Amino acid sequence: MEQVNLDIQHAIRKYFPAITEKALQEEIASVGKVLSFKAGERIMDFGAYVKMVPLLINGSIKVVREDDEQDQELFLYFLQAGETCTMSFSCCMMNKQSDIRTTAEDDTTLIGIPIKYIDEWMMKYPSWKNFVMRSYDQRMQELVKTIDNIAFYKLDDRLLHYLQEKAKASSSSTINATHQEIAQDMNASREAISRLLKKLEKTNHIKLGRNKIELVQ
Amino acid sequence: MEQVNLDIQHAIRKYFPAITEKALQEEIASVGKVLSFKAGERIMDFGAYVKMVPLLINGSIKVVREDDEQDQELFLYFLQAGETCTMSFSCCMMNKQSDIRTTAEDDTTLIGIPIKYIDEWMMKYPSWKNFVMRSYDQRMQELVKTIDNIAFYKLDDRLLHYLQEKAKASSSSTINATHQEIAQDMNASREAISRLLKKLEKTNHIKLGRNKIELVQ
DNA sequence: GCCTTAATGTGATCTTTATCACAAGTAATA
DNA sequence: TATTACTTGTGATAAAGATCACATTAAGGC
């Protein structure tokens, strides 16, 4: 993690057009800290007390749920520029420990807002309130989509879907990951993933390389 | 569904102690409609456009996700007195179709608030804003718990958990349901549920009857 | 170029759950 | 009471994935 110098107001106007009030943009600029993370860097760990809410302006963040008892985890969704982590809201407001883990999927830059403003601004700036509400809605949608996925679909469909999400997150049709990493995200066995990837290659959905998967078309 | 006469302000004070402003209580009383539903009655269907947000004052509501394409569904959680349906918020605000289904689990009474006030009151009444935020957080938590369940646990654990939730929702240790209904909620086969119930009976967790399951202690 | 290490491929076997096919029990009612 | 419609029980079989046990392949460091 590294603190960066950057014109916050400009970034907000560009990536968060829904945040319209000038005064709010100024407040964000004055209290926000611009942080950047290298791809793969841990942003928020399980059990960490969250003190900031991130406004993403670049890159993408992977959000993962972990099962404490057993040693398992499950990918939930990616956050991208223009989005924020509502899980952080919850954690902040309730001042409770985080039960998810976030890592930078690509090199990522974000504006961190100290938690106390989240709430304060809700009553002061309508566009902030709308932004927060819309973010919550989006995340609920994502969670429901995740539920659909694991409840209603089999591993092959889930795998393809995961690959597509991952490609979209990095805006590239090439995915850099090992089968092992994918298996972990999907809470599946590496062998099953390897076999299904082969199948996807045969059906011409992907091209396989070492540490690399290319989405076809 | 039936409209009922009832002292709304009194009910709010009793079941929603977090809603503190007198003026807000009065507004709720003047715009809210008290509705009651019989156990089993459909409250909100998939695809229905939601026009009200429910504040539960009695009974409980089952929230279920349905897979449109295939004919499958999955139980998400129960809502109880003092709670509200944040999924409705999303639907209302975005004015989009509901993708979940809610049915009265028991005889249920609720105060329906026309959607336009949800947003309006957020900036006017701090306690309302807090209530809405807290509701969102609660529901996210529930969704994550649901994900944990289907991702990390096997059918027997999930079944016991489901039975416990269902008993809690009705504040009774006796559950009235057929194996078929349970299987449907859990998106599992009836035979598997029947066999696992037998196993739970043998291990002394439950007592089985026809259309009836008794949780032991 | 050789060696080490990490990544991938692959067969065999085991578990969990779904599916199919009925049998048997119980409630409701003609 | 006989009949019909649910509900539950149960075996046999199948499918999806997990797990185990290695073989093979590729990349990077020396």
PDB file of N, CA, C and O (backbone and C1' of nucleotides) in Angstrom, chain A residues 105-106 162-163 166 170 172-183 190 193-194 197-198 201 206-215, chain C residues 5-9, chain D residues 25-28:
ATOM      1  N   GLU A 105      -7.100  -7.055  -7.308  1.00  0.00           N
ATOM      2  CA  GLU A 105      -7.047  -8.009  -8.419  1.00  0.00           C
ATOM      3  C   GLU A 105      -6.032  -7.517  -9.449  1.00  0.00           C
ATOM      4  O   GLU A 105      -5.251  -8.294  -9.977  1.00  0.00           O
ATOM      5  N   ASP A 106      -6.073  -6.244  -9.722  1.00  0.00           N
ATOM      6  CA  ASP A 106      -5.051  -5.578 -10.529  1.00  0.00           C
ATOM      7  C   ASP A 106      -4.435  -4.473  -9.687  1.00  0.00           C
ATOM      8  O   ASP A 106      -4.863  -4.262  -8.554  1.00  0.00           O
ATOM      9  N   TYR A 162     -17.265 -17.536 -13.846  1.00  0.00           N
ATOM     10  CA  TYR A 162     -16.165 -16.971 -13.056  1.00  0.00           C
ATOM     11  C   TYR A 162     -15.091 -16.390 -13.969  1.00  0.00           C
ATOM     12  O   TYR A 162     -14.592 -15.285 -13.749  1.00  0.00           O
ATOM     13  N   LEU A 163     -14.745 -17.134 -14.987  1.00  0.00           N
ATOM     14  CA  LEU A 163     -13.706 -16.674 -15.912  1.00  0.00           C
ATOM     15  C   LEU A 163     -14.135 -15.383 -16.601  1.00  0.00           C
ATOM     16  O   LEU A 163     -13.343 -14.453 -16.760  1.00  0.00           O
ATOM     17  N   LYS A 166     -13.907 -12.537 -14.202  1.00  0.00           N
ATOM     18  CA  LYS A 166     -12.508 -12.212 -13.932  1.00  0.00           C
ATOM     19  C   LYS A 166     -11.904 -11.441 -15.098  1.00  0.00           C
ATOM     20  O   LYS A 166     -11.156 -10.480 -14.896  1.00  0.00           O
ATOM     21  N   SER A 170     -10.653  -7.249 -15.170  1.00  0.00           N
ATOM     22  CA  SER A 170      -9.363  -6.718 -15.602  1.00  0.00           C
ATOM     23  C   SER A 170      -9.433  -6.154 -17.011  1.00  0.00           C
ATOM     24  O   SER A 170      -8.407  -5.811 -17.588  1.00  0.00           O
ATOM     25  N   SER A 172      -9.728  -7.509 -19.849  1.00  0.00           N
ATOM     26  CA  SER A 172      -8.793  -8.212 -20.726  1.00  0.00           C
ATOM     27  C   SER A 172      -9.327  -9.607 -20.930  1.00  0.00           C
ATOM     28  O   SER A 172      -9.953 -10.183 -20.044  1.00  0.00           O
ATOM     29  N   SER A 173      -9.078 -10.175 -22.111  1.00  0.00           N
ATOM     30  CA  SER A 173      -9.596 -11.523 -22.341  1.00  0.00           C
ATOM     31  C   SER A 173      -8.589 -12.575 -21.882  1.00  0.00           C
ATOM     32  O   SER A 173      -8.823 -13.765 -22.007  1.00  0.00           O
ATOM     33  N   THR A 174      -7.474 -12.115 -21.355  1.00  0.00           N
ATOM     34  CA  THR A 174      -6.480 -13.060 -20.837  1.00  0.00           C
ATOM     35  C   THR A 174      -6.484 -13.033 -19.310  1.00  0.00           C
ATOM     36  O   THR A 174      -6.401 -11.976 -18.696  1.00  0.00           O
ATOM     37  N   ILE A 175      -6.588 -14.211 -18.747  1.00  0.00           N
ATOM     38  CA  ILE A 175      -6.625 -14.346 -17.290  1.00  0.00           C
ATOM     39  C   ILE A 175      -5.319 -14.952 -16.821  1.00  0.00           C
ATOM     40  O   ILE A 175      -4.888 -15.967 -17.355  1.00  0.00           O
ATOM     41  N   ASN A 176      -4.691 -14.326 -15.848  1.00  0.00           N
ATOM     42  CA  ASN A 176      -3.481 -14.905 -15.284  1.00  0.00           C
ATOM     43  C   ASN A 176      -3.800 -15.542 -13.944  1.00  0.00           C
ATOM     44  O   ASN A 176      -4.012 -14.861 -12.947  1.00  0.00           O
ATOM     45  N   ALA A 177      -3.846 -16.848 -13.943  1.00  0.00           N
ATOM     46  CA  ALA A 177      -4.142 -17.556 -12.703  1.00  0.00           C
ATOM     47  C   ALA A 177      -3.816 -19.026 -12.890  1.00  0.00           C
ATOM     48  O   ALA A 177      -3.859 -19.544 -14.011  1.00  0.00           O
ATOM     49  N   THR A 178      -3.498 -19.690 -11.802  1.00  0.00           N
ATOM     50  CA  THR A 178      -3.295 -21.135 -11.876  1.00  0.00           C
ATOM     51  C   THR A 178      -4.632 -21.815 -11.597  1.00  0.00           C
ATOM     52  O   THR A 178      -5.538 -21.215 -11.026  1.00  0.00           O
ATOM     53  N   HIS A 179      -4.714 -23.065 -11.987  1.00  0.00           N
ATOM     54  CA  HIS A 179      -5.928 -23.831 -11.738  1.00  0.00           C
ATOM     55  C   HIS A 179      -6.201 -23.894 -10.237  1.00  0.00           C
ATOM     56  O   HIS A 179      -7.340 -23.849  -9.794  1.00  0.00           O
ATOM     57  N   GLN A 180      -5.126 -23.990  -9.495  1.00  0.00           N
ATOM     58  CA  GLN A 180      -5.231 -24.056  -8.041  1.00  0.00           C
ATOM     59  C   GLN A 180      -5.917 -22.814  -7.465  1.00  0.00           C
ATOM     60  O   GLN A 180      -6.797 -22.901  -6.612  1.00  0.00           O
ATOM     61  N   GLU A 181      -5.513 -21.657  -7.977  1.00  0.00           N
ATOM     62  CA  GLU A 181      -6.106 -20.406  -7.484  1.00  0.00           C
ATOM     63  C   GLU A 181      -7.589 -20.325  -7.823  1.00  0.00           C
ATOM     64  O   GLU A 181      -8.411 -19.903  -7.001  1.00  0.00           O
ATOM     65  N   ILE A 182      -7.914 -20.734  -9.039  1.00  0.00           N
ATOM     66  CA  ILE A 182      -9.312 -20.723  -9.461  1.00  0.00           C
ATOM     67  C   ILE A 182     -10.126 -21.658  -8.575  1.00  0.00           C
ATOM     68  O   ILE A 182     -11.202 -21.307  -8.083  1.00  0.00           O
ATOM     69  N   ALA A 183      -9.573 -22.858  -8.369  1.00  0.00           N
ATOM     70  CA  ALA A 183     -10.268 -23.849  -7.542  1.00  0.00           C
ATOM     71  C   ALA A 183     -10.546 -23.278  -6.158  1.00  0.00           C
ATOM     72  O   ALA A 183     -11.630 -23.458  -5.600  1.00  0.00           O
ATOM     73  N   ARG A 190      -8.851 -28.779  -7.274  1.00  0.00           N
ATOM     74  CA  ARG A 190      -8.019 -28.378  -8.407  1.00  0.00           C
ATOM     75  C   ARG A 190      -8.222 -29.332  -9.576  1.00  0.00           C
ATOM     76  O   ARG A 190      -8.314 -28.910 -10.733  1.00  0.00           O
ATOM     77  N   ILE A 193     -11.351 -28.618 -11.534  1.00  0.00           N
ATOM     78  CA  ILE A 193     -11.183 -27.407 -12.343  1.00  0.00           C
ATOM     79  C   ILE A 193     -10.320 -27.691 -13.573  1.00  0.00           C
ATOM     80  O   ILE A 193     -10.669 -27.307 -14.696  1.00  0.00           O
ATOM     81  N   SER A 194      -9.213 -28.398 -13.381  1.00  0.00           N
ATOM     82  CA  SER A 194      -8.347 -28.736 -14.517  1.00  0.00           C
ATOM     83  C   SER A 194      -9.131 -29.472 -15.594  1.00  0.00           C
ATOM     84  O   SER A 194      -9.058 -29.140 -16.777  1.00  0.00           O
ATOM     85  N   LEU A 197     -11.626 -27.201 -17.293  1.00  0.00           N
ATOM     86  CA  LEU A 197     -10.952 -26.244 -18.184  1.00  0.00           C
ATOM     87  C   LEU A 197     -10.624 -26.922 -19.500  1.00  0.00           C
ATOM     88  O   LEU A 197     -10.839 -26.358 -20.580  1.00  0.00           O
ATOM     89  N   LYS A 198     -10.125 -28.143 -19.417  1.00  0.00           N
ATOM     90  CA  LYS A 198      -9.840 -28.911 -20.634  1.00  0.00           C
ATOM     91  C   LYS A 198     -11.095 -29.018 -21.486  1.00  0.00           C
ATOM     92  O   LYS A 198     -11.075 -28.848 -22.694  1.00  0.00           O
ATOM     93  N   GLU A 201     -11.831 -25.914 -23.177  1.00  0.00           N
ATOM     94  CA  GLU A 201     -10.924 -25.690 -24.299  1.00  0.00           C
ATOM     95  C   GLU A 201     -11.401 -26.493 -25.514  1.00  0.00           C
ATOM     96  O   GLU A 201     -11.440 -25.983 -26.630  1.00  0.00           O
ATOM     97  N   ILE A 206     -12.256 -21.458 -24.439  1.00  0.00           N
ATOM     98  CA  ILE A 206     -11.025 -20.863 -23.932  1.00  0.00           C
ATOM     99  C   ILE A 206      -9.801 -21.515 -24.592  1.00  0.00           C
ATOM    100  O   ILE A 206      -9.924 -22.561 -25.221  1.00  0.00           O
ATOM    101  N   LYS A 207      -8.659 -20.840 -24.422  1.00  0.00           N
ATOM    102  CA  LYS A 207      -7.371 -21.436 -24.797  1.00  0.00           C
ATOM    103  C   LYS A 207      -6.511 -21.477 -23.551  1.00  0.00           C
ATOM    104  O   LYS A 207      -6.402 -20.484 -22.840  1.00  0.00           O
ATOM    105  N   LEU A 208      -5.908 -22.628 -23.302  1.00  0.00           N
ATOM    106  CA  LEU A 208      -5.136 -22.774 -22.074  1.00  0.00           C
ATOM    107  C   LEU A 208      -3.643 -22.558 -22.293  1.00  0.00           C
ATOM    108  O   LEU A 208      -3.083 -22.958 -23.309  1.00  0.00           O
ATOM    109  N   GLY A 209      -3.039 -21.896 -21.329  1.00  0.00           N
ATOM    110  CA  GLY A 209      -1.588 -21.779 -21.299  1.00  0.00           C
ATOM    111  C   GLY A 209      -1.151 -22.025 -19.861  1.00  0.00           C
ATOM    112  O   GLY A 209      -1.974 -22.317 -19.010  1.00  0.00           O
ATOM    113  N   ARG A 210       0.114 -21.903 -19.627  1.00  0.00           N
ATOM    114  CA  ARG A 210       0.582 -22.076 -18.256  1.00  0.00           C
ATOM    115  C   ARG A 210       0.356 -20.765 -17.503  1.00  0.00           C
ATOM    116  O   ARG A 210       0.782 -19.703 -17.971  1.00  0.00           O
ATOM    117  N   ASN A 211      -0.321 -20.848 -16.373  1.00  0.00           N
ATOM    118  CA  ASN A 211      -0.654 -19.636 -15.597  1.00  0.00           C
ATOM    119  C   ASN A 211      -1.509 -18.657 -16.387  1.00  0.00           C
ATOM    120  O   ASN A 211      -1.511 -17.476 -16.097  1.00  0.00           O
ATOM    121  N   LYS A 212      -2.210 -19.145 -17.341  1.00  0.00           N
ATOM    122  CA  LYS A 212      -2.854 -18.235 -18.284  1.00  0.00           C
ATOM    123  C   LYS A 212      -4.041 -18.903 -18.946  1.00  0.00           C
ATOM    124  O   LYS A 212      -3.956 -20.060 -19.353  1.00  0.00           O
ATOM    125  N   ILE A 213      -5.116 -18.179 -19.045  1.00  0.00           N
ATOM    126  CA  ILE A 213      -6.286 -18.672 -19.767  1.00  0.00           C
ATOM    127  C   ILE A 213      -6.783 -17.557 -20.663  1.00  0.00           C
ATOM    128  O   ILE A 213      -6.944 -16.419 -20.220  1.00  0.00           O
ATOM    129  N   GLU A 214      -7.021 -17.912 -21.903  1.00  0.00           N
ATOM    130  CA  GLU A 214      -7.465 -16.921 -22.884  1.00  0.00           C
ATOM    131  C   GLU A 214      -8.933 -17.191 -23.197  1.00  0.00           C
ATOM    132  O   GLU A 214      -9.290 -18.282 -23.620  1.00  0.00           O
ATOM    133  N   LEU A 215      -9.769 -16.194 -22.988  1.00  0.00           N
ATOM    134  CA  LEU A 215     -11.172 -16.358 -23.357  1.00  0.00           C
ATOM    135  C   LEU A 215     -11.312 -16.179 -24.864  1.00  0.00           C
ATOM    136  O   LEU A 215     -10.830 -15.194 -25.413  1.00  0.00           O
TER     137      LEU A 215
ATOM    138  P    DT C   5      13.646 -27.698  -4.856  1.00  0.00           P
ATOM    139  O5'  DT C   5      12.414 -26.861  -5.424  1.00  0.00           O
ATOM    140  C5'  DT C   5      12.631 -25.637  -6.112  1.00  0.00           C
ATOM    141  C4'  DT C   5      11.346 -25.262  -6.832  1.00  0.00           C
ATOM    142  C3'  DT C   5      10.077 -25.739  -6.119  1.00  0.00           C
ATOM    143  O3'  DT C   5       9.157 -24.665  -6.096  1.00  0.00           O
ATOM    144  C1'  DT C   5      10.055 -26.448  -8.365  1.00  0.00           C
ATOM    145  P    DA C   6       7.809 -24.720  -5.263  1.00  0.00           P
ATOM    146  O5'  DA C   6       6.749 -24.228  -6.335  1.00  0.00           O
ATOM    147  C5'  DA C   6       7.131 -23.227  -7.257  1.00  0.00           C
ATOM    148  C4'  DA C   6       6.268 -23.363  -8.486  1.00  0.00           C
ATOM    149  C3'  DA C   6       4.790 -23.590  -8.159  1.00  0.00           C
ATOM    150  O3'  DA C   6       4.042 -22.747  -8.999  1.00  0.00           O
ATOM    151  C1'  DA C   6       5.570 -25.314  -9.570  1.00  0.00           C
ATOM    152  P    DA C   7       2.478 -22.806  -9.070  1.00  0.00           P
ATOM    153  O5'  DA C   7       2.230 -23.687 -10.366  1.00  0.00           O
ATOM    154  C5'  DA C   7       2.619 -23.159 -11.624  1.00  0.00           C
ATOM    155  C4'  DA C   7       2.085 -24.059 -12.714  1.00  0.00           C
ATOM    156  C3'  DA C   7       0.585 -24.316 -12.652  1.00  0.00           C
ATOM    157  O3'  DA C   7       0.072 -24.079 -13.954  1.00  0.00           O
ATOM    158  C1'  DA C   7       1.770 -26.372 -12.677  1.00  0.00           C
ATOM    159  P    DT C   8      -1.444 -24.260 -14.232  1.00  0.00           P
ATOM    160  O5'  DT C   8      -1.469 -25.758 -14.771  1.00  0.00           O
ATOM    161  C5'  DT C   8      -0.804 -26.055 -15.983  1.00  0.00           C
ATOM    162  C4'  DT C   8      -0.858 -27.539 -16.238  1.00  0.00           C
ATOM    163  C3'  DT C   8      -2.264 -28.119 -16.407  1.00  0.00           C
ATOM    164  O3'  DT C   8      -2.328 -28.627 -17.720  1.00  0.00           O
ATOM    165  C1'  DT C   8      -0.886 -29.509 -15.090  1.00  0.00           C
ATOM    166  P    DG C   9      -3.607 -29.370 -18.197  1.00  0.00           P
ATOM    167  O5'  DG C   9      -3.206 -30.894 -17.942  1.00  0.00           O
ATOM    168  C5'  DG C   9      -2.180 -31.477 -18.720  1.00  0.00           C
ATOM    169  C4'  DG C   9      -2.210 -32.991 -18.576  1.00  0.00           C
ATOM    170  C3'  DG C   9      -3.590 -33.621 -18.782  1.00  0.00           C
ATOM    171  O3'  DG C   9      -3.401 -34.802 -19.555  1.00  0.00           O
ATOM    172  C1'  DG C   9      -2.766 -34.208 -16.639  1.00  0.00           C
TER     173       DG C   9
ATOM    174  P    DT D  25       5.093 -35.201 -21.333  1.00  0.00           P
ATOM    175  O5'  DT D  25       5.056 -33.667 -20.929  1.00  0.00           O
ATOM    176  C5'  DT D  25       3.813 -33.084 -20.613  1.00  0.00           C
ATOM    177  C4'  DT D  25       4.050 -31.686 -20.101  1.00  0.00           C
ATOM    178  C3'  DT D  25       5.162 -30.939 -20.849  1.00  0.00           C
ATOM    179  O3'  DT D  25       4.628 -29.689 -21.207  1.00  0.00           O
ATOM    180  C1'  DT D  25       5.461 -30.785 -18.527  1.00  0.00           C
ATOM    181  P    DA D  26       5.299 -28.825 -22.357  1.00  0.00           P
ATOM    182  O5'  DA D  26       5.694 -27.528 -21.532  1.00  0.00           O
ATOM    183  C5'  DA D  26       4.673 -26.898 -20.758  1.00  0.00           C
ATOM    184  C4'  DA D  26       5.319 -26.012 -19.754  1.00  0.00           C
ATOM    185  C3'  DA D  26       6.397 -25.092 -20.328  1.00  0.00           C
ATOM    186  O3'  DA D  26       6.014 -23.782 -19.983  1.00  0.00           O
ATOM    187  C1'  DA D  26       7.176 -26.206 -18.376  1.00  0.00           C
ATOM    188  P    DA D  27       6.714 -22.529 -20.677  1.00  0.00           P
ATOM    189  O5'  DA D  27       7.410 -21.820 -19.427  1.00  0.00           O
ATOM    190  C5'  DA D  27       7.120 -22.344 -18.137  1.00  0.00           C
ATOM    191  C4'  DA D  27       7.741 -21.513 -17.055  1.00  0.00           C
ATOM    192  C3'  DA D  27       8.718 -20.425 -17.480  1.00  0.00           C
ATOM    193  O3'  DA D  27       8.663 -19.404 -16.505  1.00  0.00           O
ATOM    194  C1'  DA D  27       9.889 -22.208 -16.392  1.00  0.00           C
ATOM    195  P    DG D  28       9.609 -18.081 -16.605  1.00  0.00           P
ATOM    196  O5'  DG D  28      10.640 -18.228 -15.392  1.00  0.00           O
ATOM    197  C5'  DG D  28      10.306 -19.054 -14.278  1.00  0.00           C
ATOM    198  C4'  DG D  28      11.481 -19.135 -13.321  1.00  0.00           C
ATOM    199  C3'  DG D  28      12.559 -18.065 -13.529  1.00  0.00           C
ATOM    200  O3'  DG D  28      13.103 -17.748 -12.245  1.00  0.00           O
ATOM    201  C1'  DG D  28      13.468 -20.211 -13.980  1.00  0.00           C
TER     202       DG D  28
END
